[in-house]
Amino acid sequence: MYALHIKDTGELIGHVIYHPFSGEDRYEIGWVIAKEWWGKGFAEEITRALIHKAMRDGLRCLVIECDPNQEASKKIALKNGFSYSGRLNNLDVYRLKL
């Protein structure tokens, strides 16, 4: 996990997830952002940056897990080319082949 700060102020607003997920070439990506910062484009920007990082790192698959009620996360996953692949431990799982 990585801390997520506002560049200009240094304010901590959440964290970013980037770690192995059930295999060497498969990583989970994600974000947890303080509610007052929702809807400002941070999750979209983080997702695009992590996709590019994964490609540079030579990964073959990315995974986003989210609560089934988290519509914004689902929308971001689908918008960035992830496909729904089912439910695991009560979370919706989206995968992107790189």
mmCIF file of N, CA, C and O in Angstrom:
data_model
loop_
_atom_site.group_PDB
_atom_site.id
_atom_site.type_symbol
_atom_site.label_atom_id
_atom_site.label_comp_id
_atom_site.label_asym_id
_atom_site.label_seq_id
_atom_site.Cartn_x
_atom_site.Cartn_y
_atom_site.Cartn_z
ATOM 1 N N MET A 1 0.838 -1.177 0.000
ATOM 2 C CA MET A 1 0.000 0.000 0.000
ATOM 3 C C MET A 1 0.884 1.243 0.000
ATOM 4 O O MET A 1 1.983 1.227 0.539
ATOM 5 N N TYR A 2 0.348 2.268 -0.593
ATOM 6 C CA TYR A 2 1.037 3.548 -0.668
ATOM 7 C C TYR A 2 0.108 4.643 -0.152
ATOM 8 O O TYR A 2 -1.083 4.636 -0.458
ATOM 9 N N ALA A 3 0.669 5.578 0.602
ATOM 10 C CA ALA A 3 -0.126 6.705 1.094
ATOM 11 C C ALA A 3 -0.504 7.605 -0.070
ATOM 12 O O ALA A 3 0.252 7.761 -1.030
ATOM 13 N N LEU A 4 -1.678 8.176 -0.001
ATOM 14 C CA LEU A 4 -2.176 9.081 -1.029
ATOM 15 C C LEU A 4 -2.296 10.476 -0.419
ATOM 16 O O LEU A 4 -3.083 10.693 0.504
ATOM 17 N N HIS A 5 -1.477 11.391 -0.922
ATOM 18 C CA HIS A 5 -1.423 12.757 -0.395
ATOM 19 C C HIS A 5 -1.801 13.759 -1.482
ATOM 20 O O HIS A 5 -1.523 13.532 -2.655
ATOM 21 N N ILE A 6 -2.356 14.889 -1.074
ATOM 22 C CA ILE A 6 -2.570 16.015 -1.980
ATOM 23 C C ILE A 6 -1.207 16.674 -2.184
ATOM 24 O O ILE A 6 -0.529 17.027 -1.219
ATOM 25 N N LYS A 7 -0.806 16.822 -3.431
ATOM 26 C CA LYS A 7 0.531 17.320 -3.753
ATOM 27 C C LYS A 7 0.814 18.695 -3.143
ATOM 28 O O LYS A 7 1.868 18.918 -2.553
ATOM 29 N N ASP A 8 -0.107 19.617 -3.281
ATOM 30 C CA ASP A 8 0.131 20.989 -2.835
ATOM 31 C C ASP A 8 0.188 21.149 -1.315
ATOM 32 O O ASP A 8 0.951 21.962 -0.803
ATOM 33 N N THR A 9 -0.612 20.363 -0.595
ATOM 34 C CA THR A 9 -0.716 20.561 0.851
ATOM 35 C C THR A 9 -0.088 19.439 1.674
ATOM 36 O O THR A 9 0.153 19.613 2.861
ATOM 37 N N GLY A 10 0.103 18.283 1.052
ATOM 38 C CA GLY A 10 0.623 17.134 1.787
ATOM 39 C C GLY A 10 -0.437 16.402 2.595
ATOM 40 O O GLY A 10 -0.143 15.432 3.290
ATOM 41 N N GLU A 11 -1.690 16.857 2.503
ATOM 42 C CA GLU A 11 -2.774 16.234 3.267
ATOM 43 C C GLU A 11 -2.955 14.776 2.854
ATOM 44 O O GLU A 11 -3.047 14.451 1.667
ATOM 45 N N LEU A 12 -3.007 13.884 3.841
ATOM 46 C CA LEU A 12 -3.253 12.471 3.605
ATOM 47 C C LEU A 12 -4.742 12.276 3.352
ATOM 48 O O LEU A 12 -5.568 12.652 4.188
ATOM 49 N N ILE A 13 -5.089 11.722 2.190
ATOM 50 C CA ILE A 13 -6.504 11.537 1.858
ATOM 51 C C ILE A 13 -6.873 10.074 1.631
ATOM 52 O O ILE A 13 -8.020 9.760 1.327
ATOM 53 N N GLY A 14 -5.909 9.162 1.747
ATOM 54 C CA GLY A 14 -6.217 7.754 1.561
ATOM 55 C C GLY A 14 -4.979 6.944 1.270
ATOM 56 O O GLY A 14 -3.862 7.347 1.588
ATOM 57 N N HIS A 15 -5.196 5.778 0.631
ATOM 58 C CA HIS A 15 -4.066 4.953 0.231
ATOM 59 C C HIS A 15 -4.361 4.240 -1.082
ATOM 60 O O HIS A 15 -5.514 4.116 -1.500
ATOM 61 N N VAL A 16 -3.285 3.793 -1.709
ATOM 62 C CA VAL A 16 -3.343 3.113 -2.997
ATOM 63 C C VAL A 16 -2.884 1.669 -2.803
ATOM 64 O O VAL A 16 -1.932 1.416 -2.058
ATOM 65 N N ILE A 17 -3.554 0.748 -3.465
ATOM 66 C CA ILE A 17 -3.254 -0.682 -3.361
ATOM 67 C C ILE A 17 -2.573 -1.147 -4.645
ATOM 68 O O ILE A 17 -3.068 -0.879 -5.751
ATOM 69 N N TYR A 18 -1.445 -1.847 -4.493
ATOM 70 C CA TYR A 18 -0.728 -2.435 -5.632
ATOM 71 C C TYR A 18 0.107 -3.579 -5.075
ATOM 72 O O TYR A 18 1.169 -3.371 -4.512
ATOM 73 N N HIS A 19 -0.423 -4.808 -5.176
ATOM 74 C CA HIS A 19 0.274 -5.960 -4.603
ATOM 75 C C HIS A 19 -0.109 -7.237 -5.353
ATOM 76 O O HIS A 19 -1.137 -7.281 -6.039
ATOM 77 N N PRO A 20 0.728 -8.298 -5.200
ATOM 78 C CA PRO A 20 0.414 -9.568 -5.871
ATOM 79 C C PRO A 20 -0.959 -10.093 -5.458
ATOM 80 O O PRO A 20 -1.394 -9.915 -4.323
ATOM 81 N N PHE A 21 -1.600 -10.760 -6.430
ATOM 82 C CA PHE A 21 -2.926 -11.345 -6.199
ATOM 83 C C PHE A 21 -2.926 -12.738 -6.792
ATOM 84 O O PHE A 21 -2.997 -12.901 -8.008
ATOM 85 N N SER A 22 -2.778 -13.741 -5.979
ATOM 86 C CA SER A 22 -2.863 -15.150 -6.404
ATOM 87 C C SER A 22 -2.000 -15.474 -7.618
ATOM 88 O O SER A 22 -2.463 -16.116 -8.549
ATOM 89 N N GLY A 23 -0.788 -15.030 -7.649
ATOM 90 C CA GLY A 23 0.097 -15.384 -8.754
ATOM 91 C C GLY A 23 1.136 -14.319 -9.011
ATOM 92 O O GLY A 23 0.948 -13.153 -8.671
ATOM 93 N N GLU A 24 2.231 -14.719 -9.593
ATOM 94 C CA GLU A 24 3.349 -13.815 -9.820
ATOM 95 C C GLU A 24 3.030 -12.678 -10.771
ATOM 96 O O GLU A 24 3.490 -11.566 -10.583
ATOM 97 N N ASP A 25 2.285 -12.947 -11.827
ATOM 98 C CA ASP A 25 2.061 -11.917 -12.843
ATOM 99 C C ASP A 25 0.685 -11.271 -12.735
ATOM 100 O O ASP A 25 0.228 -10.612 -13.637
ATOM 101 N N ARG A 26 0.028 -11.451 -11.592
ATOM 102 C CA ARG A 26 -1.303 -10.891 -11.372
ATOM 103 C C ARG A 26 -1.257 -10.003 -10.132
ATOM 104 O O ARG A 26 -0.844 -10.447 -9.068
ATOM 105 N N TYR A 27 -1.674 -8.752 -10.270
ATOM 106 C CA TYR A 27 -1.644 -7.808 -9.164
ATOM 107 C C TYR A 27 -3.023 -7.234 -8.933
ATOM 108 O O TYR A 27 -3.774 -7.009 -9.884
ATOM 109 N N GLU A 28 -3.306 -6.973 -7.662
ATOM 110 C CA GLU A 28 -4.520 -6.241 -7.325
ATOM 111 C C GLU A 28 -4.162 -4.763 -7.268
ATOM 112 O O GLU A 28 -3.123 -4.371 -6.737
ATOM 113 N N ILE A 29 -5.026 -3.958 -7.844
ATOM 114 C CA ILE A 29 -4.882 -2.513 -7.733
ATOM 115 C C ILE A 29 -6.144 -1.950 -7.088
ATOM 116 O O ILE A 29 -7.203 -2.576 -7.136
ATOM 117 N N GLY A 30 -6.013 -0.785 -6.491
ATOM 118 C CA GLY A 30 -7.190 -0.174 -5.894
ATOM 119 C C GLY A 30 -6.841 1.093 -5.155
ATOM 120 O O GLY A 30 -5.718 1.586 -5.227
ATOM 121 N N TRP A 31 -7.809 1.594 -4.458
ATOM 122 C CA TRP A 31 -7.681 2.859 -3.764
ATOM 123 C C TRP A 31 -8.704 2.908 -2.646
ATOM 124 O O TRP A 31 -9.773 2.304 -2.723
ATOM 125 N N VAL A 32 -8.353 3.588 -1.582
ATOM 126 C CA VAL A 32 -9.278 3.917 -0.506
ATOM 127 C C VAL A 32 -9.077 5.407 -0.287
ATOM 128 O O VAL A 32 -7.978 5.856 0.050
ATOM 129 N N ILE A 33 -10.131 6.168 -0.537
ATOM 130 C CA ILE A 33 -10.044 7.627 -0.509
ATOM 131 C C ILE A 33 -11.076 8.166 0.483
ATOM 132 O O ILE A 33 -12.223 7.706 0.500
ATOM 133 N N ALA A 34 -10.661 9.140 1.287
ATOM 134 C CA ALA A 34 -11.577 9.770 2.245
ATOM 135 C C ALA A 34 -12.792 10.320 1.502
ATOM 136 O O ALA A 34 -12.668 10.900 0.415
ATOM 137 N N LYS A 35 -13.957 10.121 2.076
ATOM 138 C CA LYS A 35 -15.226 10.452 1.414
ATOM 139 C C LYS A 35 -15.292 11.892 0.902
ATOM 140 O O LYS A 35 -15.843 12.146 -0.157
ATOM 141 N N GLU A 36 -14.719 12.839 1.629
ATOM 142 C CA GLU A 36 -14.789 14.231 1.181
ATOM 143 C C GLU A 36 -14.004 14.477 -0.107
ATOM 144 O O GLU A 36 -14.155 15.518 -0.739
ATOM 145 N N TRP A 37 -13.199 13.504 -0.537
ATOM 146 C CA TRP A 37 -12.422 13.633 -1.770
ATOM 147 C C TRP A 37 -13.003 12.792 -2.910
ATOM 148 O O TRP A 37 -12.442 12.753 -4.002
ATOM 149 N N TRP A 38 -14.119 12.113 -2.679
ATOM 150 C CA TRP A 38 -14.763 11.337 -3.736
ATOM 151 C C TRP A 38 -15.258 12.270 -4.842
ATOM 152 O O TRP A 38 -15.617 13.427 -4.608
ATOM 153 N N GLY A 39 -15.315 11.749 -6.063
ATOM 154 C CA GLY A 39 -15.882 12.482 -7.189
ATOM 155 C C GLY A 39 -14.968 13.547 -7.765
ATOM 156 O O GLY A 39 -15.403 14.366 -8.570
ATOM 157 N N LYS A 40 -13.700 13.530 -7.409
ATOM 158 C CA LYS A 40 -12.765 14.541 -7.896
ATOM 159 C C LYS A 40 -11.773 13.971 -8.916
ATOM 160 O O LYS A 40 -10.833 14.649 -9.306
ATOM 161 N N GLY A 41 -11.986 12.704 -9.318
ATOM 162 C CA GLY A 41 -11.155 12.104 -10.365
ATOM 163 C C GLY A 41 -9.912 11.381 -9.886
ATOM 164 O O GLY A 41 -9.150 10.860 -10.700
ATOM 165 N N PHE A 42 -9.699 11.321 -8.566
ATOM 166 C CA PHE A 42 -8.493 10.663 -8.066
ATOM 167 C C PHE A 42 -8.465 9.171 -8.386
ATOM 168 O O PHE A 42 -7.432 8.639 -8.802
ATOM 169 N N ALA A 43 -9.564 8.463 -8.186
ATOM 170 C CA ALA A 43 -9.594 7.016 -8.442
ATOM 171 C C ALA A 43 -9.332 6.715 -9.914
ATOM 172 O O ALA A 43 -8.606 5.774 -10.240
ATOM 173 N N GLU A 44 -9.891 7.502 -10.799
ATOM 174 C CA GLU A 44 -9.660 7.329 -12.241
ATOM 175 C C GLU A 44 -8.181 7.543 -12.564
ATOM 176 O O GLU A 44 -7.563 6.753 -13.294
ATOM 177 N N GLU A 45 -7.604 8.594 -12.023
ATOM 178 C CA GLU A 45 -6.191 8.901 -12.273
ATOM 179 C C GLU A 45 -5.281 7.804 -11.714
ATOM 180 O O GLU A 45 -4.320 7.384 -12.370
ATOM 181 N N ILE A 46 -5.586 7.324 -10.525
ATOM 182 C CA ILE A 46 -4.808 6.252 -9.911
ATOM 183 C C ILE A 46 -4.895 4.984 -10.759
ATOM 184 O O ILE A 46 -3.883 4.324 -11.010
ATOM 185 N N THR A 47 -6.091 4.643 -11.209
ATOM 186 C CA THR A 47 -6.279 3.435 -12.012
ATOM 187 C C THR A 47 -5.442 3.491 -13.281
ATOM 188 O O THR A 47 -4.726 2.532 -13.603
ATOM 189 N N ARG A 48 -5.508 4.591 -14.001
ATOM 190 C CA ARG A 48 -4.712 4.727 -15.242
ATOM 191 C C ARG A 48 -3.220 4.631 -14.953
ATOM 192 O O ARG A 48 -2.480 3.955 -15.672
ATOM 193 N N ALA A 49 -2.769 5.282 -13.889
ATOM 194 C CA ALA A 49 -1.343 5.245 -13.540
ATOM 195 C C ALA A 49 -0.898 3.827 -13.173
ATOM 196 O O ALA A 49 0.193 3.393 -13.575
ATOM 197 N N LEU A 50 -1.730 3.095 -12.447
ATOM 198 C CA LEU A 50 -1.363 1.739 -12.054
ATOM 199 C C LEU A 50 -1.377 0.776 -13.241
ATOM 200 O O LEU A 50 -0.572 -0.154 -13.289
ATOM 201 N N ILE A 51 -2.270 0.986 -14.186
ATOM 202 C CA ILE A 51 -2.260 0.172 -15.409
ATOM 203 C C ILE A 51 -0.941 0.380 -16.144
ATOM 204 O O ILE A 51 -0.283 -0.583 -16.560
ATOM 205 N N HIS A 52 -0.515 1.624 -16.283
ATOM 206 C CA HIS A 52 0.754 1.916 -16.965
ATOM 207 C C HIS A 52 1.934 1.327 -16.195
ATOM 208 O O HIS A 52 2.857 0.778 -16.798
ATOM 209 N N LYS A 53 1.908 1.426 -14.874
ATOM 210 C CA LYS A 53 2.981 0.854 -14.057
ATOM 211 C C LYS A 53 3.038 -0.655 -14.245
ATOM 212 O O LYS A 53 4.114 -1.224 -14.416
ATOM 213 N N ALA A 54 1.894 -1.305 -14.214
ATOM 214 C CA ALA A 54 1.853 -2.759 -14.374
ATOM 215 C C ALA A 54 2.409 -3.180 -15.734
ATOM 216 O O ALA A 54 3.125 -4.184 -15.829
ATOM 217 N N MET A 55 2.098 -2.413 -16.757
ATOM 218 C CA MET A 55 2.628 -2.726 -18.090
ATOM 219 C C MET A 55 4.148 -2.588 -18.092
ATOM 220 O O MET A 55 4.851 -3.445 -18.629
ATOM 221 N N ARG A 56 4.665 -1.534 -17.481
ATOM 222 C CA ARG A 56 6.125 -1.347 -17.386
ATOM 223 C C ARG A 56 6.766 -2.462 -16.561
ATOM 224 O O ARG A 56 7.893 -2.863 -16.815
ATOM 225 N N ASP A 57 6.043 -2.949 -15.534
ATOM 226 C CA ASP A 57 6.558 -4.010 -14.668
ATOM 227 C C ASP A 57 6.441 -5.395 -15.311
ATOM 228 O O ASP A 57 6.884 -6.386 -14.720
ATOM 229 N N GLY A 58 5.832 -5.475 -16.497
ATOM 230 C CA GLY A 58 5.711 -6.749 -17.199
ATOM 231 C C GLY A 58 4.641 -7.673 -16.664
ATOM 232 O O GLY A 58 4.688 -8.883 -16.899
ATOM 233 N N LEU A 59 3.654 -7.123 -15.972
ATOM 234 C CA LEU A 59 2.570 -7.952 -15.450
ATOM 235 C C LEU A 59 1.621 -8.350 -16.578
ATOM 236 O O LEU A 59 1.559 -7.683 -17.605
ATOM 237 N N ARG A 60 0.873 -9.408 -16.350
ATOM 238 C CA ARG A 60 -0.047 -9.898 -17.383
ATOM 239 C C ARG A 60 -1.516 -9.708 -17.048
ATOM 240 O O ARG A 60 -2.367 -9.801 -17.919
ATOM 241 N N CYS A 61 -1.805 -9.442 -15.772
ATOM 242 C CA CYS A 61 -3.208 -9.322 -15.375
ATOM 243 C C CYS A 61 -3.323 -8.434 -14.145
ATOM 244 O O CYS A 61 -2.517 -8.527 -13.222
ATOM 245 N N LEU A 62 -4.336 -7.571 -14.146
ATOM 246 C CA LEU A 62 -4.662 -6.759 -12.980
ATOM 247 C C LEU A 62 -6.055 -7.126 -12.480
ATOM 248 O O LEU A 62 -6.909 -7.540 -13.270
ATOM 249 N N VAL A 63 -6.254 -6.955 -11.200
ATOM 250 C CA VAL A 63 -7.526 -7.273 -10.557
ATOM 251 C C VAL A 63 -7.959 -6.082 -9.711
ATOM 252 O O VAL A 63 -7.134 -5.469 -9.032
ATOM 253 N N ILE A 64 -9.234 -5.759 -9.790
ATOM 254 C CA ILE A 64 -9.850 -4.805 -8.871
ATOM 255 C C ILE A 64 -10.950 -5.562 -8.140
ATOM 256 O O ILE A 64 -11.800 -6.187 -8.766
ATOM 257 N N GLU A 65 -10.916 -5.511 -6.817
ATOM 258 C CA GLU A 65 -11.990 -6.071 -6.003
ATOM 259 C C GLU A 65 -12.763 -4.908 -5.390
ATOM 260 O O GLU A 65 -12.158 -3.933 -4.950
ATOM 261 N N CYS A 66 -14.082 -5.024 -5.370
ATOM 262 C CA CYS A 66 -14.870 -3.961 -4.745
ATOM 263 C C CYS A 66 -16.165 -4.510 -4.169
ATOM 264 O O CYS A 66 -16.663 -5.544 -4.593
ATOM 265 N N ASP A 67 -16.680 -3.788 -3.216
ATOM 266 C CA ASP A 67 -17.965 -4.100 -2.613
ATOM 267 C C ASP A 67 -19.023 -4.059 -3.715
ATOM 268 O O ASP A 67 -19.006 -3.146 -4.543
ATOM 269 N N PRO A 68 -19.928 -5.018 -3.757
ATOM 270 C CA PRO A 68 -20.965 -5.029 -4.792
ATOM 271 C C PRO A 68 -21.805 -3.755 -4.856
ATOM 272 O O PRO A 68 -22.378 -3.442 -5.891
ATOM 273 N N ASN A 69 -21.872 -3.002 -3.770
ATOM 274 C CA ASN A 69 -22.645 -1.759 -3.744
ATOM 275 C C ASN A 69 -21.847 -0.547 -4.194
ATOM 276 O O ASN A 69 -22.389 0.548 -4.275
ATOM 277 N N GLN A 70 -20.580 -0.717 -4.485
ATOM 278 C CA GLN A 70 -19.692 0.392 -4.825
ATOM 279 C C GLN A 70 -19.765 0.675 -6.337
ATOM 280 O O GLN A 70 -18.905 0.281 -7.114
ATOM 281 N N GLU A 71 -20.808 1.340 -6.750
ATOM 282 C CA GLU A 71 -21.062 1.593 -8.178
ATOM 283 C C GLU A 71 -19.964 2.414 -8.845
ATOM 284 O O GLU A 71 -19.614 2.176 -9.997
ATOM 285 N N ALA A 72 -19.407 3.387 -8.144
ATOM 286 C CA ALA A 72 -18.359 4.224 -8.736
ATOM 287 C C ALA A 72 -17.121 3.396 -9.069
ATOM 288 O O ALA A 72 -16.517 3.563 -10.132
ATOM 289 N N SER A 73 -16.750 2.470 -8.180
ATOM 290 C CA SER A 73 -15.582 1.614 -8.435
ATOM 291 C C SER A 73 -15.824 0.702 -9.625
ATOM 292 O O SER A 73 -14.933 0.503 -10.464
ATOM 293 N N LYS A 74 -17.022 0.139 -9.716
ATOM 294 C CA LYS A 74 -17.368 -0.709 -10.857
ATOM 295 C C LYS A 74 -17.264 0.085 -12.161
ATOM 296 O O LYS A 74 -16.719 -0.400 -13.158
ATOM 297 N N LYS A 75 -17.783 1.294 -12.147
ATOM 298 C CA LYS A 75 -17.756 2.147 -13.338
ATOM 299 C C LYS A 75 -16.320 2.433 -13.770
ATOM 300 O O LYS A 75 -15.996 2.368 -14.956
ATOM 301 N N ILE A 76 -15.454 2.736 -12.827
ATOM 302 C CA ILE A 76 -14.045 2.998 -13.141
ATOM 303 C C ILE A 76 -13.384 1.758 -13.715
ATOM 304 O O ILE A 76 -12.642 1.833 -14.694
ATOM 305 N N ALA A 77 -13.651 0.596 -13.113
ATOM 306 C CA ALA A 77 -13.074 -0.650 -13.619
ATOM 307 C C ALA A 77 -13.495 -0.887 -15.071
ATOM 308 O O ALA A 77 -12.655 -1.131 -15.945
ATOM 309 N N LEU A 78 -14.781 -0.807 -15.339
ATOM 310 C CA LEU A 78 -15.286 -1.059 -16.695
ATOM 311 C C LEU A 78 -14.778 -0.025 -17.690
ATOM 312 O O LEU A 78 -14.407 -0.360 -18.816
ATOM 313 N N LYS A 79 -14.739 1.229 -17.285
ATOM 314 C CA LYS A 79 -14.262 2.311 -18.158
ATOM 315 C C LYS A 79 -12.806 2.108 -18.572
ATOM 316 O O LYS A 79 -12.395 2.521 -19.655
ATOM 317 N N ASN A 80 -12.031 1.427 -17.719
ATOM 318 C CA ASN A 80 -10.614 1.211 -17.991
ATOM 319 C C ASN A 80 -10.318 -0.172 -18.557
ATOM 320 O O ASN A 80 -9.172 -0.619 -18.546
ATOM 321 N N GLY A 81 -11.346 -0.845 -19.070
ATOM 322 C CA GLY A 81 -11.138 -2.099 -19.785
ATOM 323 C C GLY A 81 -11.205 -3.365 -18.961
ATOM 324 O O GLY A 81 -10.984 -4.460 -19.480
ATOM 325 N N PHE A 82 -11.495 -3.256 -17.672
ATOM 326 C CA PHE A 82 -11.629 -4.444 -16.837
ATOM 327 C C PHE A 82 -12.962 -5.124 -17.149
ATOM 328 O O PHE A 82 -13.929 -4.455 -17.511
ATOM 329 N N SER A 83 -12.995 -6.433 -16.974
ATOM 330 C CA SER A 83 -14.216 -7.214 -17.176
ATOM 331 C C SER A 83 -14.612 -7.876 -15.864
ATOM 332 O O SER A 83 -13.747 -8.370 -15.122
ATOM 333 N N TYR A 84 -15.905 -7.917 -15.622
ATOM 334 C CA TYR A 84 -16.401 -8.590 -14.423
ATOM 335 C C TYR A 84 -16.097 -10.075 -14.535
ATOM 336 O O TYR A 84 -16.357 -10.692 -15.558
ATOM 337 N N SER A 85 -15.518 -10.653 -13.468
ATOM 338 C CA SER A 85 -15.197 -12.080 -13.537
ATOM 339 C C SER A 85 -15.823 -12.890 -12.412
ATOM 340 O O SER A 85 -15.525 -14.062 -12.269
ATOM 341 N N GLY A 86 -16.689 -12.278 -11.602
ATOM 342 C CA GLY A 86 -17.388 -13.029 -10.574
ATOM 343 C C GLY A 86 -17.199 -12.428 -9.200
ATOM 344 O O GLY A 86 -16.701 -11.317 -9.044
ATOM 345 N N ARG A 87 -17.591 -13.209 -8.204
ATOM 346 C CA ARG A 87 -17.548 -12.744 -6.825
ATOM 347 C C ARG A 87 -16.630 -13.670 -6.031
ATOM 348 O O ARG A 87 -16.672 -14.878 -6.180
ATOM 349 N N LEU A 88 -15.798 -13.069 -5.186
ATOM 350 C CA LEU A 88 -14.872 -13.817 -4.338
ATOM 351 C C LEU A 88 -14.908 -13.174 -2.957
ATOM 352 O O LEU A 88 -14.687 -11.955 -2.826
ATOM 353 N N ASN A 89 -15.200 -13.982 -1.941
ATOM 354 C CA ASN A 89 -15.268 -13.475 -0.561
ATOM 355 C C ASN A 89 -16.189 -12.256 -0.448
ATOM 356 O O ASN A 89 -15.842 -11.250 0.178
ATOM 357 N N ASN A 90 -17.340 -12.333 -1.094
ATOM 358 C CA ASN A 90 -18.363 -11.280 -1.065
ATOM 359 C C ASN A 90 -17.941 -9.978 -1.733
ATOM 360 O O ASN A 90 -18.539 -8.930 -1.487
ATOM 361 N N LEU A 91 -16.906 -10.024 -2.567
ATOM 362 C CA LEU A 91 -16.477 -8.852 -3.327
ATOM 363 C C LEU A 91 -16.591 -9.150 -4.814
ATOM 364 O O LEU A 91 -16.323 -10.268 -5.255
ATOM 365 N N ASP A 92 -16.993 -8.140 -5.590
ATOM 366 C CA ASP A 92 -16.995 -8.276 -7.046
ATOM 367 C C ASP A 92 -15.556 -8.168 -7.533
ATOM 368 O O ASP A 92 -14.795 -7.333 -7.054
ATOM 369 N N VAL A 93 -15.204 -9.030 -8.493
ATOM 370 C CA VAL A 93 -13.842 -9.070 -9.011
ATOM 371 C C VAL A 93 -13.870 -8.690 -10.488
ATOM 372 O O VAL A 93 -14.650 -9.233 -11.269
ATOM 373 N N TYR A 94 -13.008 -7.749 -10.852
ATOM 374 C CA TYR A 94 -12.843 -7.294 -12.231
ATOM 375 C C TYR A 94 -11.403 -7.573 -12.642
ATOM 376 O O TYR A 94 -10.475 -7.341 -11.859
ATOM 377 N N ARG A 95 -11.206 -8.074 -13.861
ATOM 378 C CA ARG A 95 -9.861 -8.409 -14.345
ATOM 379 C C ARG A 95 -9.558 -7.686 -15.640
ATOM 380 O O ARG A 95 -10.448 -7.464 -16.459
ATOM 381 N N LEU A 96 -8.296 -7.376 -15.801
ATOM 382 C CA LEU A 96 -7.798 -6.754 -17.025
ATOM 383 C C LEU A 96 -6.572 -7.521 -17.463
ATOM 384 O O LEU A 96 -5.562 -7.594 -16.749
ATOM 385 N N LYS A 97 -6.633 -8.128 -18.659
ATOM 386 C CA LYS A 97 -5.477 -8.791 -19.266
ATOM 387 C C LYS A 97 -4.624 -7.730 -19.931
ATOM 388 O O LYS A 97 -5.127 -6.910 -20.693
ATOM 389 N N LEU A 98 -3.325 -7.755 -19.637
ATOM 390 C CA LEU A 98 -2.404 -6.782 -20.225
ATOM 391 C C LEU A 98 -1.630 -7.399 -21.376
ATOM 392 O O LEU A 98 -1.492 -8.569 -21.485
#
